[in-house]
Amino acid sequence: MQHRTSRRSLLTTTAALAAATALGSRLPASAAAPIAARRDTDRRLRAIVARMSVEEKIGQLFVMRIYGASATAPDQADIDANLREIGVRDAAELIATYHVGGIIYFSWAHNTRDPHQIADLSNGIQAAGLAQRVPLPLLIATDQEHGAVCRVGKPATLFPGAMAMGAGGSPEDARTLGRISGAELAAIGIRQDYSPDADVNINPANPVIGVRSFGADPSAVARMVAAEVRGYQESSVAATAKHFPGHGDTSVDSHTGIPVITHSREEWERLDAPPFRAAIAAGIDAIMTAHIQFPALDPSNDPATLSHPILTGILREQLGYDGVVITDSLGMKGVRDKYGDDRVPVLALGAGVDQLLDPPKLDVAFGGVRAAVASGELSEARLDASVLRILRLKERRGLFARPYVSARGVDRIVGTRAHLRAADGIAERTTTLLANAGGLLPLSRRRHERLLVVGADPDSPSGTTGPPTSVLAAALSELGFSTTALPTGTTPSPARIDAAVAACAGHDAVIVGTYDAGPGGAQSRLVTALGATGVPVVHLALRNPYDIAYLSGFGASLATHSWTDVELRAAARVLTGRSHPRGRLPVAVPRADDPTRDLYPIGHGLSY
C-alpha cells in the first residue's frame, strides 16, 4: 500500500504523550479495576476537567468532520473545503482552534482511502490532541454499520448489513461481526462506531432506516443489538445504539424533513424500547438521538434530540442510562427546522446530550454554547458533567493509555484471511430464499451453463467494487458458469428493457436484480418482460425484500438485503448450490393489493 504509518511519526509524539501521562492518563481499565482504582481514575479525570477552560470544555463536546487524508498536509482541494466550511486548514488546526473532543471520518471527506492512510491520519489527530495546553486524546468515530452504510472499505473486512444479520438470526454471528469489525477499526485508530442501529423497522415505506435495521420483531432486534454491542466493546471500540427513542416507523427521512412517530407510550414500550433497554443492559458506551417528533413522549413538538422529557426523563431517569448521549448530525433538516444553528446545540445540551455531532457551522454552534454559558443558561457544572462522561469513555476504551496505532498492527489485523472467511460464512447464513417455483434453484452447469445477469446498478457503498450485475457475474464465472453482465439501472428505459429481452437469446437462465422496485415501476416492467421470453428468471432483491410483492414473471427469488460484494458472492454460492439458503425474513412482506395482509410473514424462508 502507498501510505504507511512511519516509526518517525510515532516518535515525534513522545513529548506530547509524556505530557498526557503527567496528567495521569495512563489509567487502568475501569471495567476490570477494583473499586479503589476506579475511584482513583475518576479523581484523575476530574482533575483534568478542573484544569480546562470553559472554551476547552465546550470544544470537548463537539465531534466534527474534517476534509483530508492527512492531519497536517491534506490536498489543496481539501484545504479549500475546510476553509470554506469550517474556517481552518486541516485537522491539526481544527483541534488547536476549537479543542474538539472527537472527529468523524467520512469517505466523501477523503478520510478513508486505505488502512495505512487512515492509521496515519488517526495518529496525526492524536498528536494534535496531545499537543494542546491540556493534552487530551480524541475520540475518532465513523458510521461502519456494514451493508448499505459503510465508510471504511476494502481491504478491511466487510460484513452483511443489519437486516441481513437479522435474517441470519444468530446473536453469535452478530457478536463476531462486532468483535472483528471493532478490532479492525481500533487498528486504524477509530475507537467509536455509530452502530448498531437499534430501530425496529415496522414500516416498509421507511426511507432512511429499512435494511439498516435488524428487523421488525422487537425481541429479535434486541438480541442482535446486545450481541453486536458486546462484540464491538470487547475490541475496545465504543458501540453507539441509534436512533433513540426509535426511528423505525416513519415514512419521512430526517435528513430532509422531520418525521413524526405516532406510537402511544404503550406502543413505544412494546415496539421501540426493547432494543435500547438491551443495549443498556449490555453496557453500551453511547446512544445516538433521533431528529424525530414523538408526541406521546413529548407533546412540545421538539425533536427528540432537543427534548428534556425524552433524553433526561426517559433515557437517563427511567432507563437508568448514565453513558454518553450523542446527537445525530446537527446538519440534518429534522433538527434545524425549528431553531437556529446557534440554539440547537444549547437546547441539545439542556435536554441531556453530551456530544454534539457535526454542526453545519462550527463557529456558530460553538459561539452559541459559549454565549449560553456566559448568560447562565448553561452552567459550567453542566459542561463538566458531559466532559467527565466523555473522558470516562475515552479512558474506558484505552485512549489515554494507547492513543496511537502502528503499521504492524494494521498489517496483522485488518482484512486477514480468517476475518474474510468469517464474513463469507456469515453472509451465506443470511441469504434468504423467498420463492422457488418448480425447483428452479439451485442452478446447475448442466442445465444453466450460460447465464445473463441484468438489473439495477445503485450507487455503491464502500463494500462494493462495482455494479451488482458485474460483481455477481464475476462471482458466478469463478464458479464455472459462462456469464454476461448487462446493467439496466434502477429506472430502465424502454430501450434498455428491450435490450435486456434481446440479450436473453442464447442464455439458459437470467438473473435480475431489483433495488426498491415499488409498484408499477420500470423495474417491475423489466422483470415481467424477461419472464415473457420463456427463459427461466431468478429474481434478486438487492436491498429491501419488499420488492417481490410488486413483481411477476420470475421463477425463483432471493433476498440478499444489500448489494455489497460479500453478500453478492454469498448469493452466487447459494444460487449454484455451493451452499444452502438459511436466512429467514426478519420483516414481513405485505401484499401489494392489500398491505394489511402479509405475502410472506416474519420467519419465512425456503431451503433446498
XYZ file of C-alpha atoms in Angstrom:
608
model
C 0.000 0.000 0.000
C 1.095 3.511 -0.676
C 0.574 5.054 2.780
C 2.492 3.637 5.756
C 2.454 4.619 9.403
C 6.055 5.652 9.936
C 8.061 4.964 13.073
C 9.341 8.539 12.887
C 5.796 9.970 13.050
C 5.193 7.999 16.237
C 8.457 9.094 17.829
C 7.675 12.766 17.231
C 4.693 12.489 19.533
C 6.655 11.241 22.539
C 6.748 14.615 24.254
C 3.002 15.099 23.882
C 2.331 11.618 25.196
C 4.590 12.266 28.174
C 2.596 15.386 28.947
C -0.611 13.383 28.880
C 0.934 10.790 31.174
C 1.850 13.528 33.637
C -1.861 14.239 33.930
C -2.490 10.660 34.917
C -3.661 9.495 31.506
C -2.196 6.007 31.719
C -5.215 4.743 33.553
C -6.384 1.251 34.458
C -9.303 -0.243 32.543
C -12.292 0.668 34.690
C -14.311 -2.398 33.766
C -11.821 -4.732 35.468
C -10.265 -2.439 38.059
C -11.104 -2.717 41.758
C -13.346 -0.067 43.262
C -10.397 1.842 44.731
C -8.650 2.000 41.354
C -11.849 3.181 39.668
C -12.191 5.928 42.242
C -8.597 6.935 41.640
C -9.262 7.019 37.900
C -12.299 9.236 38.428
C -10.299 11.607 40.631
C -7.662 11.904 37.913
C -10.291 12.599 35.251
C -11.990 15.198 37.446
C -8.602 16.843 37.946
C -8.229 17.095 34.172
C -11.667 18.695 33.874
C -10.758 21.177 36.626
C -7.723 22.335 34.627
C -9.748 23.044 31.494
C -11.007 26.465 30.496
C -14.642 26.991 29.539
C -13.701 27.052 25.852
C -11.729 23.832 26.188
C -14.710 22.193 27.858
C -17.069 23.404 25.138
C -14.745 22.076 22.462
C -14.647 18.655 24.098
C -18.384 18.319 23.442
C -18.083 18.616 19.659
C -17.405 15.805 17.168
C -16.563 17.403 13.833
C -15.969 16.438 10.222
C -12.736 17.460 8.504
C -11.640 17.049 4.906
C -8.379 15.379 4.030
C -6.322 12.210 4.207
C -3.691 13.828 6.444
C -3.986 15.723 9.730
C -1.405 18.329 8.706
C -0.924 18.096 4.921
C -4.236 17.495 3.113
C -4.640 18.073 -0.607
C -5.309 21.640 -1.708
C -8.928 20.851 -2.603
C -9.476 19.576 0.942
C -7.793 22.655 2.428
C -10.150 24.809 0.371
C -13.190 22.824 1.573
C -12.059 23.100 5.204
C -11.529 26.844 4.944
C -14.887 27.319 3.245
C -16.950 25.186 5.663
C -15.050 25.333 8.962
C -12.529 28.179 8.735
C -9.457 26.021 9.348
C -6.949 24.396 7.007
C -6.671 20.907 8.453
C -7.405 18.621 11.396
C -4.489 19.899 13.468
C -5.696 23.486 13.112
C -9.271 22.413 13.915
C -8.099 20.871 17.184
C -5.863 23.809 18.103
C -8.631 26.325 17.386
C -11.724 24.624 18.777
C -10.317 21.894 21.108
C -12.816 19.420 19.647
C -13.179 16.169 21.561
C -13.814 13.990 18.537
C -13.609 13.751 14.762
C -15.895 11.763 12.465
C -14.469 10.104 9.358
C -16.287 10.060 6.019
C -15.222 8.510 2.736
C -16.528 11.560 0.860
C -14.265 13.756 3.018
C -11.291 11.667 1.801
C -10.539 10.397 5.307
C -10.692 6.683 4.493
C -8.622 5.845 1.410
C -6.816 2.785 2.781
C -5.959 1.332 6.203
C -2.413 2.714 6.458
C -3.510 6.184 5.398
C -6.321 6.057 7.971
C -3.862 4.978 10.659
C -1.545 7.865 9.753
C -4.439 10.323 9.875
C -5.552 8.968 13.252
C -2.017 9.268 14.673
C -1.738 12.829 13.386
C -5.044 13.728 15.023
C -3.963 12.202 18.340
C -0.641 14.046 18.179
C -2.528 17.318 17.734
C -4.799 16.490 20.669
C -1.883 15.678 22.935
C -0.093 18.887 21.928
C -2.814 21.068 23.492
C -2.388 23.012 26.731
C -4.425 20.295 28.422
C -3.337 17.248 26.417
C -6.266 15.004 25.535
C -6.707 12.170 23.043
C -9.578 12.451 20.596
C -12.428 10.015 20.122
C -12.312 9.234 16.398
C -15.593 7.856 15.068
C -17.333 6.718 11.906
C -20.513 5.071 10.610
C -19.435 1.487 9.969
C -22.828 -0.194 10.072
C -21.862 -2.595 7.260
C -24.196 -3.248 4.376
C -25.706 -0.043 2.989
C -23.759 2.316 5.306
C -20.030 1.726 5.394
C -17.215 4.317 5.490
C -14.146 2.047 5.556
C -13.926 -0.194 2.501
C -11.604 -2.883 1.250
C -9.174 -4.306 2.194
C -10.969 -4.067 5.558
C -13.390 -6.902 6.250
C -16.943 -6.034 5.198
C -19.904 -7.879 6.683
C -23.589 -8.127 5.752
C -25.730 -5.248 6.967
C -28.192 -5.317 9.849
C -31.277 -6.666 8.053
C -29.179 -9.437 6.536
C -27.850 -10.229 10.014
C -31.452 -10.253 11.229
C -32.266 -12.776 8.502
C -29.414 -14.932 9.777
C -30.882 -14.627 13.256
C -27.658 -15.558 15.070
C -26.581 -13.379 18.032
C -23.250 -15.205 17.953
C -22.700 -14.073 14.343
C -23.620 -10.518 15.382
C -21.103 -10.670 18.209
C -18.457 -11.994 15.799
C -19.180 -9.116 13.429
C -18.727 -6.604 16.236
C -15.579 -8.245 17.541
C -13.852 -8.470 14.136
C -15.025 -5.114 12.819
C -14.141 -3.495 16.143
C -10.642 -4.964 16.109
C -10.044 -3.654 12.590
C -11.423 -0.196 13.384
C -9.280 0.017 16.513
C -6.214 -0.991 14.492
C -6.634 2.085 12.272
C -7.393 4.442 15.158
C -11.198 4.545 15.056
C -12.472 3.982 18.603
C -16.172 4.812 18.295
C -18.568 3.248 15.805
C -22.024 4.707 15.256
C -23.510 1.229 15.211
C -25.608 -0.835 15.798
C -28.917 0.534 14.556
C -31.427 -0.271 17.313
C -34.502 0.881 15.359
C -37.333 -1.625 14.854
C -38.301 -1.231 11.201
C -42.046 -1.909 11.180
C -42.809 0.475 8.293
C -41.952 -0.918 4.822
C -42.049 2.643 3.458
C -39.286 3.836 5.820
C -36.899 5.737 3.518
C -33.957 6.154 5.915
C -33.803 3.025 8.090
C -35.063 -0.023 6.176
C -32.234 -2.546 5.797
C -30.176 -0.661 8.383
C -32.466 -2.259 10.997
C -32.185 -5.867 12.180
C -35.910 -6.300 11.543
C -39.464 -5.794 12.749
C -39.561 -8.069 15.806
C -38.520 -6.022 18.877
C -37.271 -9.060 20.801
C -35.178 -10.334 17.895
C -33.756 -6.861 17.247
C -32.910 -6.525 20.947
C -30.946 -9.797 20.934
C -28.923 -8.797 17.869
C -28.251 -5.278 19.173
C -26.973 -6.569 22.518
C -24.718 -9.129 20.835
C -23.182 -6.609 18.457
C -22.617 -4.128 21.293
C -20.711 -6.761 23.253
C -18.623 -7.673 20.207
C -17.541 -4.109 19.471
C -16.758 -3.253 23.058
C -14.785 -6.469 23.549
C -12.488 -4.988 20.893
C -12.212 -1.642 22.752
C -14.430 0.230 20.320
C -17.338 2.222 21.731
C -20.605 0.988 20.247
C -23.395 3.519 19.695
C -27.047 2.431 19.619
C -29.221 4.623 17.417
C -31.642 6.396 16.947
C -33.305 6.962 20.347
C -36.218 6.803 21.061
C -36.792 4.819 17.838
C -36.824 5.750 14.134
C -38.329 2.560 12.703
C -41.914 3.643 11.977
C -41.632 6.671 9.724
C -42.078 7.473 6.059
C -40.040 10.705 6.285
C -36.235 10.938 6.098
C -34.924 13.103 8.951
C -32.093 14.277 6.688
C -34.658 16.203 4.642
C -37.654 16.661 6.976
C -38.882 15.992 10.497
C -40.613 12.640 10.965
C -43.478 12.270 13.423
C -43.857 8.966 15.297
C -47.497 8.365 16.228
C -46.955 5.444 18.623
C -48.627 5.654 22.007
C -46.497 5.414 25.136
C -47.561 1.781 25.485
C -46.596 1.058 21.861
C -43.216 2.694 22.428
C -42.610 0.456 25.434
C -43.549 -2.633 23.394
C -42.098 -1.812 19.960
C -39.304 0.753 20.208
C -37.830 0.488 23.697
C -36.662 -3.175 23.895
C -33.504 -2.836 21.762
C -32.376 0.237 23.710
C -33.040 -1.500 27.011
C -30.990 -4.459 25.750
C -28.151 -2.163 24.650
C -28.052 -0.523 28.083
C -28.062 -3.925 29.793
C -25.125 -4.931 27.551
C -23.126 -1.924 28.770
C -23.475 0.303 25.711
C -20.978 3.185 25.688
C -23.068 5.682 23.717
C -26.617 6.246 22.475
C -27.434 8.473 19.492
C -30.575 10.607 19.401
C -33.160 10.829 16.625
C -34.363 14.026 14.984
C -37.996 12.917 15.270
C -41.109 14.261 16.936
C -42.730 11.776 19.309
C -45.848 13.464 20.750
C -46.696 10.612 23.142
C -43.303 11.054 24.809
C -43.081 14.849 24.494
C -46.052 16.918 23.254
C -43.905 20.039 22.701
C -43.140 19.071 19.067
C -39.433 19.486 19.735
C -37.334 16.799 18.049
C -36.140 14.109 20.455
C -32.585 15.444 20.156
C -33.760 18.615 21.922
C -36.279 17.013 24.307
C -35.589 17.021 28.036
C -38.576 14.731 28.731
C -37.201 12.137 26.295
C -33.436 12.310 26.890
C -33.402 13.073 30.615
C -36.849 11.949 31.733
C -36.926 8.637 29.852
C -33.369 7.742 28.793
C -31.487 8.920 31.868
C -34.080 8.608 34.643
C -36.483 5.871 33.547
C -33.993 3.627 31.739
C -31.153 4.481 34.135
C -28.611 5.249 31.420
C -25.582 7.305 32.508
C -23.353 6.824 29.477
C -22.601 9.245 26.653
C -25.527 10.629 24.655
C -24.644 11.923 21.194
C -26.831 13.762 18.725
C -27.359 12.595 15.183
C -25.755 15.026 12.742
C -26.740 18.591 13.532
C -26.661 19.376 9.822
C -29.851 17.376 9.218
C -33.057 19.229 8.443
C -35.001 17.331 11.090
C -33.217 19.228 13.870
C -32.702 22.584 12.107
C -36.270 23.452 11.098
C -37.495 24.877 14.393
C -34.414 26.612 15.846
C -31.305 28.350 14.551
C -27.890 26.685 14.320
C -26.702 28.684 17.358
C -29.591 27.456 19.528
C -29.722 23.799 18.541
C -26.557 22.750 20.444
C -27.611 24.725 23.517
C -31.029 23.079 23.586
C -29.491 19.657 22.996
C -27.185 20.092 25.994
C -30.116 21.302 28.061
C -32.032 18.165 27.070
C -29.262 15.864 28.299
C -26.887 15.421 25.339
C -23.113 15.094 25.827
C -21.647 15.029 22.312
C -22.708 17.408 19.526
C -22.165 15.774 16.153
C -21.049 17.638 13.053
C -22.840 21.007 13.161
C -23.069 22.706 9.757
C -21.292 25.822 11.063
C -18.934 25.038 13.921
C -18.192 28.680 14.746
C -21.915 29.427 15.110
C -22.582 26.322 17.223
C -19.526 26.905 19.410
C -20.445 30.550 19.867
C -23.997 29.636 20.785
C -22.847 27.351 23.596
C -20.295 29.903 24.805
C -22.983 32.616 24.941
C -25.337 30.305 26.839
C -22.649 29.661 29.449
C -21.855 33.359 29.727
C -25.548 34.198 30.243
C -26.037 31.452 32.815
C -28.473 29.468 30.633
C -25.959 26.613 30.777
C -23.861 26.279 33.912
C -20.221 25.302 33.888
C -21.201 22.364 36.083
C -23.458 21.183 33.244
C -20.450 21.261 30.894
C -18.350 19.408 33.474
C -20.867 16.567 33.684
C -20.726 15.924 29.940
C -16.970 16.349 29.672
C -16.484 13.860 32.500
C -18.712 11.297 30.747
C -16.702 11.753 27.546
C -13.368 11.403 29.336
C -14.588 8.287 31.121
C -15.476 6.808 27.745
C -12.053 7.657 26.329
C -10.367 6.096 29.342
C -12.576 3.002 29.205
C -11.635 2.395 25.568
C -7.916 2.775 26.306
C -7.294 6.078 24.562
C -5.287 7.623 27.393
C -3.012 4.604 27.647
C -2.804 3.753 23.920
C -3.694 6.728 21.735
C -1.573 5.635 18.749
C -1.700 2.758 16.301
C 1.060 1.091 14.307
C 1.673 -0.136 10.777
C 2.396 -3.584 12.187
C -0.993 -3.647 13.877
C -2.717 -2.662 10.636
C -0.996 -5.458 8.714
C -1.635 -8.014 11.442
C -5.350 -7.279 11.967
C -7.067 -5.601 9.015
C -8.618 -7.825 6.349
C -6.980 -11.082 7.404
C -7.938 -14.341 5.724
C -9.604 -15.547 8.894
C -11.706 -12.388 9.112
C -12.719 -12.590 5.460
C -13.679 -16.249 5.817
C -15.828 -15.392 8.820
C -17.641 -12.675 6.841
C -18.251 -15.026 3.898
C -19.672 -17.696 6.199
C -21.985 -15.236 7.921
C -23.191 -13.899 4.557
C -24.156 -17.386 3.410
C -26.242 -17.825 6.556
C -28.159 -14.592 5.841
C -29.149 -15.185 2.188
C -32.918 -15.748 2.101
C -34.813 -17.832 -0.475
C -38.314 -16.388 -0.841
C -39.687 -18.413 -3.779
C -38.527 -21.374 -5.867
C -41.241 -22.456 -8.302
C -40.613 -25.836 -9.853
C -37.295 -26.229 -8.092
C -35.554 -23.787 -10.434
C -32.778 -23.334 -7.894
C -30.079 -24.336 -7.457
C -28.749 -23.576 -10.907
C -26.543 -26.283 -12.393
C -23.899 -26.091 -15.091
C -25.599 -28.968 -16.878
C -28.915 -27.106 -17.282
C -27.928 -23.448 -16.885
C -24.364 -23.048 -18.074
C -24.972 -19.727 -19.851
C -26.294 -17.029 -17.505
C -27.391 -13.459 -18.184
C -27.156 -11.083 -15.211
C -29.194 -7.884 -15.564
C -30.789 -5.310 -13.330
C -30.289 -2.371 -11.031
C -26.914 -0.711 -10.542
C -27.409 1.569 -7.496
C -24.698 3.774 -6.080
C -22.108 1.548 -4.496
C -21.332 1.616 -0.755
C -17.744 1.134 0.349
C -18.181 -2.638 0.402
C -18.765 -2.866 -3.359
C -16.179 -2.995 -6.151
C -18.603 -2.306 -8.983
C -22.209 -2.538 -10.188
C -24.010 -5.504 -8.621
C -24.544 -7.068 -12.031
C -20.798 -7.100 -12.704
C -19.855 -8.330 -9.216
C -22.429 -11.133 -9.315
C -21.488 -12.136 -12.865
C -17.829 -12.335 -11.889
C -18.655 -14.482 -8.847
C -20.717 -16.858 -10.998
C -17.915 -17.052 -13.564
C -15.498 -18.087 -10.827
C -17.882 -20.948 -10.056
C -17.605 -22.218 -13.647
C -20.619 -20.596 -15.340
C -20.484 -18.611 -18.561
C -21.936 -15.228 -17.633
C -22.835 -11.960 -19.320
C -23.470 -8.789 -17.294
C -25.904 -6.147 -18.537
C -26.679 -3.349 -16.028
C -30.074 -1.795 -16.721
C -30.285 0.742 -13.892
C -32.882 1.476 -11.238
C -35.195 3.155 -13.791
C -34.626 1.191 -17.019
C -35.882 2.909 -20.137
C -37.988 1.015 -22.706
C -34.859 0.759 -24.867
C -32.880 -0.824 -22.027
C -35.705 -3.237 -21.301
C -35.807 -4.211 -24.980
C -32.029 -4.704 -24.972
C -32.249 -6.973 -21.919
C -35.025 -9.008 -23.535
C -32.976 -9.382 -26.725
C -29.924 -10.434 -24.700
C -31.853 -13.394 -23.257
C -31.420 -15.228 -26.538
C -28.761 -17.899 -26.227
C -28.845 -17.931 -22.404
C -30.127 -20.742 -20.200
C -31.325 -18.509 -17.350
C -31.452 -14.847 -16.461
C -30.799 -13.334 -13.029
C -32.367 -9.914 -12.495
C -31.554 -7.672 -9.544
C -34.025 -5.080 -8.273
C -33.474 -2.164 -5.924
C -36.575 -0.616 -4.288
C -38.724 -1.671 -7.233
C -42.023 -0.280 -5.958
C -45.447 -0.692 -7.559
C -45.816 -0.387 -11.333
C -42.320 0.990 -11.938
C -39.795 0.373 -14.681
C -38.049 -2.378 -12.713
C -41.335 -4.277 -12.462
C -41.834 -3.928 -16.207
C -38.315 -5.259 -16.775
C -38.941 -8.409 -14.740
C -42.292 -9.020 -16.450
C -40.709 -8.602 -19.889
C -37.892 -11.008 -19.034
C -40.401 -13.593 -17.810
C -42.295 -13.371 -21.108
C -39.230 -14.604 -23.019
C -39.621 -18.122 -21.680
C -36.078 -18.106 -20.296
C -36.110 -19.046 -16.577
C -35.889 -15.899 -14.432
C -34.305 -15.697 -10.987
C -35.041 -12.511 -9.050
C -32.575 -10.978 -6.564
C -33.820 -8.312 -4.129
C -30.657 -6.260 -3.710
C -31.930 -4.072 -0.874
C -35.424 -4.341 0.608
C -37.114 -7.742 0.438
C -40.437 -5.952 -0.161
C -39.714 -5.794 -3.927
C -41.089 -9.263 -4.573
C -44.649 -8.103 -3.866
C -44.592 -5.875 -6.952
C -43.095 -8.356 -9.420
C -44.294 -11.150 -11.716
C -42.714 -13.404 -14.300
C -39.913 -14.891 -12.156
C -39.475 -18.494 -11.109
C -37.310 -18.035 -8.020
C -36.463 -15.128 -5.731
C -33.612 -14.468 -3.296
C -33.204 -11.582 -0.846
C -29.623 -10.500 -0.174
C -30.660 -7.437 1.906
C -27.756 -5.441 0.427
C -25.609 -5.244 -2.654
C -22.102 -5.332 -1.236
C -19.531 -7.817 -2.509
C -19.742 -10.154 0.480
C -23.494 -10.575 0.055
C -23.353 -10.925 -3.736
C -20.614 -13.562 -3.529
C -22.719 -15.458 -0.998
C -25.741 -15.165 -3.302
C -23.698 -16.697 -6.145
C -22.836 -19.688 -3.969
C -26.457 -20.109 -2.903
C -27.755 -19.718 -6.470
C -25.493 -22.512 -7.643
C -25.943 -24.884 -4.718
C -22.440 -24.435 -3.287
C -24.241 -23.513 -0.093
C -27.840 -23.722 1.062
C -30.092 -20.739 1.787
C -30.616 -20.451 5.536
C -31.966 -16.924 6.015
C -35.451 -16.195 7.357
C -37.273 -12.930 6.768
C -36.762 -10.544 9.720
C -39.616 -8.365 8.412
C -42.993 -9.214 6.926
C -43.534 -8.561 3.216
C -47.046 -7.077 2.759
C -49.202 -7.864 -0.246
C -49.213 -5.222 -2.977
C -53.005 -5.365 -3.356
C -53.722 -5.345 0.395
C -50.890 -4.034 2.628
C -52.809 -5.112 5.731
C -52.133 -8.755 4.797
C -48.774 -10.485 4.522
C -47.494 -12.025 1.333
C -44.686 -13.538 3.420
C -44.625 -13.368 7.242
C -41.657 -12.802 9.513
C -39.700 -16.055 9.593
C -40.457 -17.112 6.016
C -37.560 -18.701 4.168
C -37.116 -21.759 1.940
C -34.190 -24.112 1.502
C -33.065 -26.972 -0.739
